[in-house]
C-alpha cells in the first residue's frame, strides 16, 4: 500500500485518496499483479482496516481492471495536488490519483506501468 489521494467517478498502491463529486477522499489502494485467473488490477478500499480484515468481511469498494488500461500518465487536472496521475481504462471514467510528493508519484507511475504492460512492447504510460 502507498499514500496517495484519488479523484474520479466510479472506478478503481498503499494509502490513497479518491475524489467523489467535488471533494477528495482518503482511500487505500492495492496494486495486484496478474494471475492465471485474472488481469492485473487496482483495488480501492475505504479504510485500511478493510484491506487487512479477514477474507469475507469486506471486499474492495472498487476494482479497476488494468488489462483494460489505455493510458497512464501525469495530469495537470488537479490544482490542489501537483503530482497527480491519471489512469484511463476502456469503458470507465478516468481515475486521478494524487501523490504527496514527486517521488511517490513517479514510483506509482513506474509500478502501474510495469504491472499493466508486462510483455507489452507498446508504451501506454507517459512521463511529463
PDB file of C-alpha atoms in Angstrom:
ATOM      1  CA  UNK A   1       0.000   0.000   0.000  1.00  0.00           C
ATOM      2  CA  UNK A   2       1.083   3.617  -0.639  1.00  0.00           C
ATOM      3  CA  UNK A   3      -0.195   7.039   0.373  1.00  0.00           C
ATOM      4  CA  UNK A   4      -1.959   8.914  -2.421  1.00  0.00           C
ATOM      5  CA  UNK A   5      -5.122  10.957  -2.984  1.00  0.00           C
ATOM      6  CA  UNK A   6      -7.631   9.943  -5.645  1.00  0.00           C
ATOM      7  CA  UNK A   7     -10.183  11.763  -7.772  1.00  0.00           C
ATOM      8  CA  UNK A   8     -12.710  10.037 -10.012  1.00  0.00           C
ATOM      9  CA  UNK A   9     -16.163   8.882 -10.783  1.00  0.00           C
ATOM     10  CA  UNK A  10     -16.845   5.168 -10.122  1.00  0.00           C
ATOM     11  CA  UNK A  11     -13.538   3.407 -10.895  1.00  0.00           C
ATOM     12  CA  UNK A  12     -10.888   1.585  -9.102  1.00  0.00           C
ATOM     13  CA  UNK A  13      -0.867   1.222  -4.375  1.00  0.00           C
ATOM     14  CA  UNK A  14      -0.642   1.884  -0.325  1.00  0.00           C
ATOM     15  CA  UNK A  15      -2.652   4.743   1.120  1.00  0.00           C
ATOM     16  CA  UNK A  16      -4.702   6.847  -1.271  1.00  0.00           C
ATOM     17  CA  UNK A  17      -7.478   9.333  -1.715  1.00  0.00           C
ATOM     18  CA  UNK A  18     -10.344   9.372  -4.157  1.00  0.00           C
ATOM     19  CA  UNK A  19     -12.319  12.308  -5.471  1.00  0.00           C
ATOM     20  CA  UNK A  20     -16.057  11.692  -5.484  1.00  0.00           C
ATOM     21  CA  UNK A  21     -18.140  14.523  -6.877  1.00  0.00           C
ATOM     22  CA  UNK A  22     -16.336  17.684  -5.807  1.00  0.00           C
ATOM     23  CA  UNK A  23     -14.285  16.513  -2.829  1.00  0.00           C
ATOM     24  CA  UNK A  24     -11.123  14.470  -2.361  1.00  0.00           C
ATOM     25  CA  UNK A  25     -11.351  11.496  -0.010  1.00  0.00           C
ATOM     26  CA  UNK A  26      -8.599   9.419   1.550  1.00  0.00           C
ATOM     27  CA  UNK A  27      -8.700   5.882   0.155  1.00  0.00           C
ATOM     28  CA  UNK A  28      -6.427   2.856   0.316  1.00  0.00           C
ATOM     29  CA  UNK A  29      -5.241   1.247  -2.912  1.00  0.00           C
ATOM     30  CA  UNK A  30      -3.702  -2.157  -3.504  1.00  0.00           C
ATOM     31  CA  UNK A  31      -1.970  -2.941  -6.792  1.00  0.00           C
ATOM     32  CA  UNK A  32      -2.248  -6.638  -7.682  1.00  0.00           C
ATOM     33  CA  UNK A  33      -0.255  -8.441 -10.342  1.00  0.00           C
ATOM     34  CA  UNK A  34      -1.932 -10.656 -12.904  1.00  0.00           C
ATOM     35  CA  UNK A  35      -2.603 -14.289 -12.053  1.00  0.00           C
ATOM     36  CA  UNK A  36      -3.711 -17.265 -14.077  1.00  0.00           C
ATOM     37  CA  UNK A  37      -7.327 -16.307 -13.347  1.00  0.00           C
ATOM     38  CA  UNK A  38      -7.357 -12.515 -13.741  1.00  0.00           C
ATOM     39  CA  UNK A  39      -5.707  -9.438 -15.228  1.00  0.00           C
ATOM     40  CA  UNK A  40      -3.660  -7.061 -13.097  1.00  0.00           C
ATOM     41  CA  UNK A  41      -5.905  -4.785 -11.046  1.00  0.00           C
ATOM     42  CA  UNK A  42      -6.006  -1.810  -8.722  1.00  0.00           C
ATOM     43  CA  UNK A  43      -8.272  -2.307  -5.701  1.00  0.00           C
ATOM     44  CA  UNK A  44      -9.712   0.557  -3.656  1.00  0.00           C
ATOM     45  CA  UNK A  45     -10.677   0.280  -0.005  1.00  0.00           C
ATOM     46  CA  UNK A  46     -12.359   2.974   2.103  1.00  0.00           C
ATOM     47  CA  UNK A  47     -10.406   2.119   5.258  1.00  0.00           C
ATOM     48  CA  UNK A  48      -7.085   0.413   5.848  1.00  0.00           C
ATOM     49  CA  UNK A  49      -8.781  -1.964   8.303  1.00  0.00           C
ATOM     50  CA  UNK A  50     -10.859  -3.380   5.440  1.00  0.00           C
ATOM     51  CA  UNK A  51      -7.740  -4.273   3.480  1.00  0.00           C
ATOM     52  CA  UNK A  52      -6.294  -6.166   6.424  1.00  0.00           C
ATOM     53  CA  UNK A  53      -9.637  -7.703   7.505  1.00  0.00           C
ATOM     54  CA  UNK A  54     -10.123 -11.473   7.200  1.00  0.00           C
ATOM     55  CA  UNK A  55     -11.486 -12.656   3.870  1.00  0.00           C
ATOM     56  CA  UNK A  56     -15.236 -12.420   3.540  1.00  0.00           C
ATOM     57  CA  UNK A  57     -15.672  -9.493   5.967  1.00  0.00           C
ATOM     58  CA  UNK A  58     -15.381  -6.711   3.402  1.00  0.00           C
ATOM     59  CA  UNK A  59     -14.059  -6.637  -0.119  1.00  0.00           C
ATOM     60  CA  UNK A  60     -12.715  -3.731  -2.119  1.00  0.00           C
ATOM     61  CA  UNK A  61     -15.083  -0.849  -2.857  1.00  0.00           C
ATOM     62  CA  UNK A  62     -13.741  -0.702  -6.401  1.00  0.00           C
ATOM     63  CA  UNK A  63     -11.654  -2.963  -8.640  1.00  0.00           C
ATOM     64  CA  UNK A  64     -10.072  -1.416 -11.716  1.00  0.00           C
ATOM     65  CA  UNK A  65      -9.092  -3.974 -14.370  1.00  0.00           C
ATOM     66  CA  UNK A  66      -5.701  -2.740 -15.565  1.00  0.00           C
ATOM     67  CA  UNK A  67      -5.903  -5.142 -18.505  1.00  0.00           C
ATOM     68  CA  UNK A  68      -8.336  -2.593 -19.997  1.00  0.00           C
ATOM     69  CA  UNK A  69      -5.945   0.318 -19.448  1.00  0.00           C
ATOM     70  CA  UNK A  70      -5.295   2.597 -22.429  1.00  0.00           C
ATOM     71  CA  UNK A  71      -3.285   5.375 -20.743  1.00  0.00           C
ATOM     72  CA  UNK A  72      -1.343   6.047 -17.536  1.00  0.00           C
ATOM     73  CA  UNK A  73       0.476   9.334 -17.017  1.00  0.00           C
ATOM     74  CA  UNK A  74       0.832  12.610 -15.198  1.00  0.00           C
ATOM     75  CA  UNK A  75      -2.021  15.114 -15.406  1.00  0.00           C
ATOM     76  CA  UNK A  76      -2.404  18.779 -14.574  1.00  0.00           C
ATOM     77  CA  UNK A  77      -6.145  18.418 -13.835  1.00  0.00           C
ATOM     78  CA  UNK A  78      -5.648  18.961 -10.101  1.00  0.00           C
ATOM     79  CA  UNK A  79      -4.871  22.411  -8.765  1.00  0.00           C
ATOM     80  CA  UNK A  80      -4.600  21.019  -5.229  1.00  0.00           C
ATOM     81  CA  UNK A  81      -2.072  18.278  -5.998  1.00  0.00           C
ATOM     82  CA  UNK A  82       0.873  18.998  -8.308  1.00  0.00           C
ATOM     83  CA  UNK A  83       1.788  15.301  -8.524  1.00  0.00           C
ATOM     84  CA  UNK A  84      -1.407  13.836  -9.966  1.00  0.00           C
ATOM     85  CA  UNK A  85      -1.605  10.733 -12.152  1.00  0.00           C
ATOM     86  CA  UNK A  86      -4.443   9.746 -14.447  1.00  0.00           C
ATOM     87  CA  UNK A  87      -5.434   6.164 -15.307  1.00  0.00           C
ATOM     88  CA  UNK A  88      -7.729   5.719 -18.298  1.00  0.00           C
ATOM     89  CA  UNK A  89      -9.354   2.346 -18.959  1.00  0.00           C
ATOM     90  CA  UNK A  90     -11.796   1.351 -21.692  1.00  0.00           C
ATOM     91  CA  UNK A  91     -15.421   1.914 -20.721  1.00  0.00           C
ATOM     92  CA  UNK A  92     -14.561   3.808 -17.492  1.00  0.00           C
ATOM     93  CA  UNK A  93     -14.221   7.400 -16.403  1.00  0.00           C
ATOM     94  CA  UNK A  94     -10.605   8.441 -15.784  1.00  0.00           C
ATOM     95  CA  UNK A  95      -9.240   7.819 -12.299  1.00  0.00           C
ATOM     96  CA  UNK A  96      -6.983  10.519 -10.884  1.00  0.00           C
ATOM     97  CA  UNK A  97      -4.558   9.643  -8.079  1.00  0.00           C
ATOM     98  CA  UNK A  98      -2.554  12.357  -6.356  1.00  0.00           C
ATOM     99  CA  UNK A  99       0.637  11.579  -4.516  1.00  0.00           C
ATOM    100  CA  UNK A 100       2.058  13.673  -1.694  1.00  0.00           C
ATOM    101  CA  UNK A 101       5.384  14.207  -3.489  1.00  0.00           C
ATOM    102  CA  UNK A 102       7.151  13.701  -6.808  1.00  0.00           C
ATOM    103  CA  UNK A 103       8.989  10.542  -5.705  1.00  0.00           C
ATOM    104  CA  UNK A 104       5.718   8.832  -4.713  1.00  0.00           C
ATOM    105  CA  UNK A 105       4.064   9.882  -7.965  1.00  0.00           C
ATOM    106  CA  UNK A 106       6.942   8.562 -10.083  1.00  0.00           C
ATOM    107  CA  UNK A 107       7.032   5.327  -8.058  1.00  0.00           C
ATOM    108  CA  UNK A 108       3.311   4.805  -8.689  1.00  0.00           C
ATOM    109  CA  UNK A 109       3.723   5.581 -12.380  1.00  0.00           C
ATOM    110  CA  UNK A 110       6.539   3.052 -12.655  1.00  0.00           C
ATOM    111  CA  UNK A 111       4.696   0.325 -10.682  1.00  0.00           C
ATOM    112  CA  UNK A 112       1.459   0.804 -12.628  1.00  0.00           C
ATOM    113  CA  UNK A 113       3.334   0.813 -15.918  1.00  0.00           C
ATOM    114  CA  UNK A 114       5.324  -2.321 -15.120  1.00  0.00           C
ATOM    115  CA  UNK A 115       2.316  -4.328 -13.938  1.00  0.00           C
ATOM    116  CA  UNK A 116      -0.036  -3.085 -16.639  1.00  0.00           C
ATOM    117  CA  UNK A 117       2.297  -3.529 -19.554  1.00  0.00           C
ATOM    118  CA  UNK A 118       4.191  -6.710 -18.779  1.00  0.00           C
ATOM    119  CA  UNK A 119       5.219  -8.289 -22.026  1.00  0.00           C
ATOM    120  CA  UNK A 120       3.750  -5.377 -23.983  1.00  0.00           C
ATOM    121  CA  UNK A 121       6.200  -3.645 -26.289  1.00  0.00           C
ATOM    122  CA  UNK A 122       3.905  -0.629 -26.729  1.00  0.00           C
ATOM    123  CA  UNK A 123       4.341   2.306 -24.364  1.00  0.00           C
ATOM    124  CA  UNK A 124       0.967   3.190 -22.849  1.00  0.00           C
ATOM    125  CA  UNK A 125       2.195   5.287 -19.944  1.00  0.00           C
ATOM    126  CA  UNK A 126       3.766   8.668 -20.356  1.00  0.00           C
ATOM    127  CA  UNK A 127       6.004  10.886 -18.215  1.00  0.00           C
ATOM    128  CA  UNK A 128       5.907  14.668 -18.419  1.00  0.00           C
TER     129      UNK A 128
END
